[in-house]
Short mmCIF file of C-alpha atoms in Angstrom, two decimals:
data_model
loop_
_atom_site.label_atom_id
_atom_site.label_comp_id
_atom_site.label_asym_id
_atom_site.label_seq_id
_atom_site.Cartn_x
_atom_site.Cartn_y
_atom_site.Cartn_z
CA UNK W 1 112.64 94.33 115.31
CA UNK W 2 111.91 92.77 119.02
CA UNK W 3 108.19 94.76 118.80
CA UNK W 4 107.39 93.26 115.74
CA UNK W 5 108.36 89.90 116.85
CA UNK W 6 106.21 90.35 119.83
CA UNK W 7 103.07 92.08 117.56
CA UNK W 8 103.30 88.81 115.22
CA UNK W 9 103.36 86.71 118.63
CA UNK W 10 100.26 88.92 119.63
CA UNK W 11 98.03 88.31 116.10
CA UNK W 12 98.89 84.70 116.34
CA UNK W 13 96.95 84.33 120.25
CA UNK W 14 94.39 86.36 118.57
CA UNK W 15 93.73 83.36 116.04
CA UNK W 16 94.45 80.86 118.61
CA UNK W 17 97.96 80.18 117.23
CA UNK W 18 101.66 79.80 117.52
CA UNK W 19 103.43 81.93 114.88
CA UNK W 20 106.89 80.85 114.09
CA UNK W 21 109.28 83.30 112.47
CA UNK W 22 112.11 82.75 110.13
CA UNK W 23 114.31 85.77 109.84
CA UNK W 24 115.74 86.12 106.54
CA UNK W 25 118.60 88.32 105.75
CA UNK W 26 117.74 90.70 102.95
CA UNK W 27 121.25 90.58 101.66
CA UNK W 28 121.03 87.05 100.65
CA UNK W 29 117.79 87.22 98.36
CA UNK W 30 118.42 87.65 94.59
CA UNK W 31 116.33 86.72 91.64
CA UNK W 32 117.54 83.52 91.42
CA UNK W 33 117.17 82.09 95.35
CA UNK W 34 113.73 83.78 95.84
CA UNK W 35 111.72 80.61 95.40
CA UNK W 36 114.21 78.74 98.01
CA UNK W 37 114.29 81.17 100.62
CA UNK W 38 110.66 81.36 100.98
CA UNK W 39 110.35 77.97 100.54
CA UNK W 40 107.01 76.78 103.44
CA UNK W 41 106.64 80.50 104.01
CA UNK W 42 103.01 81.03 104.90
CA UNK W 43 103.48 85.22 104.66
CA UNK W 44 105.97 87.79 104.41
CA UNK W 45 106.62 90.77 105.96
CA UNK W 46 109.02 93.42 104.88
CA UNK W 47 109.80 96.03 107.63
CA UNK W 48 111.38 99.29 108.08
CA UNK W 49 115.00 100.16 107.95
CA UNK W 50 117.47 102.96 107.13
CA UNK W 51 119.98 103.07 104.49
CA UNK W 52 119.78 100.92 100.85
CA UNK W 53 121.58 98.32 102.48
CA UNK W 54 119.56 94.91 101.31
CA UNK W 55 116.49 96.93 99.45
CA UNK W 56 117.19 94.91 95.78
CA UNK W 57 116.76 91.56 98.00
CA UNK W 58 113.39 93.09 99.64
CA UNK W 59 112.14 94.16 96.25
CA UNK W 60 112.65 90.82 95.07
CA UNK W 61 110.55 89.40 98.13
CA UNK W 62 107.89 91.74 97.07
CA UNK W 63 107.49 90.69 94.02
CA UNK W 64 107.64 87.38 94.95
CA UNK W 65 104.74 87.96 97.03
CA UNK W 66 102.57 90.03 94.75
CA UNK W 67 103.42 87.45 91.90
CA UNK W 68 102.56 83.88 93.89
CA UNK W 69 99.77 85.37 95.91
CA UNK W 70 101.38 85.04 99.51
CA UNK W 71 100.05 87.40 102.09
CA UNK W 72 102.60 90.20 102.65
CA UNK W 73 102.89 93.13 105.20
CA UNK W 74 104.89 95.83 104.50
CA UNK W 75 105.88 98.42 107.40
CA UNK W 76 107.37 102.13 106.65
CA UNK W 77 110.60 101.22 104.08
CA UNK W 78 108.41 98.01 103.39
CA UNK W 79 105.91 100.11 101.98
CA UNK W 80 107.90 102.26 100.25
CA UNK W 81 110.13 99.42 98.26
CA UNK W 82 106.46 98.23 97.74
CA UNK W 83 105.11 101.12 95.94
CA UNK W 84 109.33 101.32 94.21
CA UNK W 85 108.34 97.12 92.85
CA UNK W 86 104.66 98.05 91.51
CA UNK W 87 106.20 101.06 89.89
CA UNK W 88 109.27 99.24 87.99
CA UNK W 89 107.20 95.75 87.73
CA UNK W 90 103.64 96.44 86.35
CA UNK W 91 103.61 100.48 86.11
CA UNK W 92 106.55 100.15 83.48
CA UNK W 93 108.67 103.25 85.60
CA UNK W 94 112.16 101.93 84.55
CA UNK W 95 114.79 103.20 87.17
CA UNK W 96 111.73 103.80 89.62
CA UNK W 97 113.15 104.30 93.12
CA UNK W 98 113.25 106.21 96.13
CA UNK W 99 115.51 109.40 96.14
CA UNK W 100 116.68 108.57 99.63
CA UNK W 101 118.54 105.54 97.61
CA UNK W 102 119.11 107.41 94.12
CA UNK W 103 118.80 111.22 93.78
CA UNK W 104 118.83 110.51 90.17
CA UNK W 105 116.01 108.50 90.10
CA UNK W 106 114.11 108.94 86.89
CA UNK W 107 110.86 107.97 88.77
CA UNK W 108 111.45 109.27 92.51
CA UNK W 109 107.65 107.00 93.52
CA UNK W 110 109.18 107.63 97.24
CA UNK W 111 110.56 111.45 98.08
CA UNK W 112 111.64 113.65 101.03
CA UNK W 113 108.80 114.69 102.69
CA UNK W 114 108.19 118.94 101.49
CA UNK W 115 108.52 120.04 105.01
CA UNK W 116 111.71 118.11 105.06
CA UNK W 117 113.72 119.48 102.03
CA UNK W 118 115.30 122.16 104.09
CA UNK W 119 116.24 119.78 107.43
CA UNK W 120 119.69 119.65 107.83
CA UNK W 121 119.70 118.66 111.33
CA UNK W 122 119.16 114.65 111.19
CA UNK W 123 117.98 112.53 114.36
CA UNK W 124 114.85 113.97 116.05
CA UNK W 125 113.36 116.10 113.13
CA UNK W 126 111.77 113.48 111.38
CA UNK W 127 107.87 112.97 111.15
CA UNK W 128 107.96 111.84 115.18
CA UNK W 129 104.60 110.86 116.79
CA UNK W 130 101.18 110.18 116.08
CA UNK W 131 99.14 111.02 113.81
CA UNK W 132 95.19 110.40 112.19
CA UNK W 133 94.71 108.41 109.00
CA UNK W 134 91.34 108.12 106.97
CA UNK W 135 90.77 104.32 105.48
CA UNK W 136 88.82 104.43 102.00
CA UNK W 137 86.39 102.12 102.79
CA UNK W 138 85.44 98.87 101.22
CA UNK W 139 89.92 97.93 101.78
CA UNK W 140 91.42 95.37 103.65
CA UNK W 141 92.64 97.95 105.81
CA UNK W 142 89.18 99.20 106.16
CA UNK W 143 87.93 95.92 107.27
CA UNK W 144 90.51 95.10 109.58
CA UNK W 145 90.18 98.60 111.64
CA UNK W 146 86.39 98.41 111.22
CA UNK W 147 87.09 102.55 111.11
CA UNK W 148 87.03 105.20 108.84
CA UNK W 149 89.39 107.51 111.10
CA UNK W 150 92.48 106.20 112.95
CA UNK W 151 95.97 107.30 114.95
CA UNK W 152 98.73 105.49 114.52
CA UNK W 153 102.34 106.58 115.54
CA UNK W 154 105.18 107.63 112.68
CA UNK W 155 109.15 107.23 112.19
CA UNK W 156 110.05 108.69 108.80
CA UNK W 157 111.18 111.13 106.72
CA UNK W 158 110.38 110.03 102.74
CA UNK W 159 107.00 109.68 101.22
CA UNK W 160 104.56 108.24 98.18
CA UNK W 161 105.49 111.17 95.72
CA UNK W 162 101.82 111.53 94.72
CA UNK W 163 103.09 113.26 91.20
CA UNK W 164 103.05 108.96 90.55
CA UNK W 165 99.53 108.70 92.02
CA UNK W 166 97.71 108.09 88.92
CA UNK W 167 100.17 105.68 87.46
CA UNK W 168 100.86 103.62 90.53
CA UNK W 169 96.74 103.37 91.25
CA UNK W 170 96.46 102.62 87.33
CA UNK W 171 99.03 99.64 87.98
CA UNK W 172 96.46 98.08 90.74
CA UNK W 173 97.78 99.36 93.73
CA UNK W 174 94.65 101.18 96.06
CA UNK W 175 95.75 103.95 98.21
CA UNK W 176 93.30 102.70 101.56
CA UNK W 177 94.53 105.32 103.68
CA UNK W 178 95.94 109.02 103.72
CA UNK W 179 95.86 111.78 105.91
CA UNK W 180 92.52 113.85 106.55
CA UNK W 181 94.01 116.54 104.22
CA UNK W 182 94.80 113.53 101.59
CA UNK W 183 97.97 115.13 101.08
CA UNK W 184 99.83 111.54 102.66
CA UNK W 185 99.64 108.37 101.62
CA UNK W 186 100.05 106.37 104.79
CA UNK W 187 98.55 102.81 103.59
CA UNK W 188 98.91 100.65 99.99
CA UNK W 189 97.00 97.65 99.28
CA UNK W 190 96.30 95.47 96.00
CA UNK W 191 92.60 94.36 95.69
CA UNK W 192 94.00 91.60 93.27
CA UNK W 193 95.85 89.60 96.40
CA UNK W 194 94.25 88.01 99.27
CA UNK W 195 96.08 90.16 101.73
CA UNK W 196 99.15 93.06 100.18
CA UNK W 197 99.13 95.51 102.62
CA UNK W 198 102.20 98.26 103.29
CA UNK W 199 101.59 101.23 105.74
CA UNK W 200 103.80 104.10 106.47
CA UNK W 201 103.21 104.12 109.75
CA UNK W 202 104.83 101.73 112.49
CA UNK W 203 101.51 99.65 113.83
CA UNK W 204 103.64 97.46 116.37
CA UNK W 205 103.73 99.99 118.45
CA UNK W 206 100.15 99.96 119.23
CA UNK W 207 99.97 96.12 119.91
CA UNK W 208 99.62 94.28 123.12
CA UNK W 209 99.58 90.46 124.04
CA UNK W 210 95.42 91.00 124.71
CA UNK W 211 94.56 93.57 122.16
CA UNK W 212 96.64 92.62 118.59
CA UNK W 213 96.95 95.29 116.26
CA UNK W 214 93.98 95.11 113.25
CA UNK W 215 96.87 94.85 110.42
CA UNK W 216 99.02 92.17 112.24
CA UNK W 217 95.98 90.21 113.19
CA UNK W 218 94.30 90.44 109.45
CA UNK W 219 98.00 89.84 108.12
CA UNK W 220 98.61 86.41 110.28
CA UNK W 221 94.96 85.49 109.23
CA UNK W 222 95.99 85.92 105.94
CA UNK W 223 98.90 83.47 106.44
CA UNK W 224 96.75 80.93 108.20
CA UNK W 225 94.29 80.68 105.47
CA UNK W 226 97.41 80.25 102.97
CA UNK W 227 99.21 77.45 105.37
CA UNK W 228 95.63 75.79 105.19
#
């Protein structure tokens, strides 16, 4: 997570300030210790990972977050377990999930990707590279790209299952960003939170110490205003 560390580092000179991180082990957050582990936190940010190792104690740090109104940032499996909290939390999807952690899943919100169902080969044949996004505008992620049309680089092989569209949009959650086709979700937001935003993509690899990426700069805004 060293170039996330850094792109936090980068939003923070872009507001004039220091950003100091507290890295909390996912593994160690249940339902009862949420409240104490966050304890000062001005925002949280959930990032990518393989494997279901930890994803029940990042679920409950979503919540946390969508429920108390702290600014949160969720990047590739963080926006995944986001869209797998709104679904079991406010769209009522009991057993909700991703079917990379449960192919059983009565509500598979998160899937392989189609043109991944018949990979056998892991590693390399992933979505690899970058790729264009269209913002919805009016969203946070809209106004922090000041774009309609962007690139931004990928590491993944799951998806939003958009047979779950409906439900997870009528549950609050905007989809700000998909691909031109509008077959992808790449970005999640809530317009009921000052600042809930999860993309697919991996923005901090596009950040540098003079030029902070849009979401990492509106995210550690976010924070600031919630420290204040």
């Amino acid at each position: 997570y060293k170039s996330i560390n850094e792109a936090l580092i980068h939003a923070g000179i872009s507001h004039s300030a220091k950003v100091k991180l507290r890295h909390i082990e996912a593994e160690q957050i249940t339902d009862e210790n949420t409240q104490e582990m966050f304890e000062g936190v001005a925002g949280i940010l959930v990032p990518g990972g393989f494997g279901d190792r930890g994803t029940q104690g990042k679920i409950n740090t979503i919540a946390y977050a969508r429920k108390n109104n702290i600014p949160f940032f969720g990047i590739c499996l963080g926006m995944q377990l986001s869209v797998v909290e709104t679904a079991r939390h406010v769209a009522g999807l009991t057993g909700a999930n991703s079917s990379e952690f449960d192919e059983s899943s009565p509500a598979p919100v998160i899937d392989l990707m189609l043109d991944q169902q018949s990979v056998t080969e892991m590693g390399g044949t992933m979505r690899l590279g970058s790729y264009p996004c269209v913002l919805k505008e009016g969203t946070k992620a809209f106004n922090a790209y000041g774009s309609e049309r962007i690139d931004e680089r990928h590491r993944h092989r799951y998806e939003f299952n958009n047979s779950y569209r409906d439900q997870i949009e009528a549950a609050g959650m905007t989809i700000s960003g998909t691909s031109p086709d509008g077959r992808l979700v790449e970005i999640v937001e809530r317009e009921d939170h000052p600042w809930f935003v999860a993309c697919q993509f991996h923005p901090e690899f596009k950040s540098t110490p003079l030029e902070a990426h849009p979401l990492f700069s509106g995210f550690v805004g976010a924070s600031l205003k919630n420290r204040a």
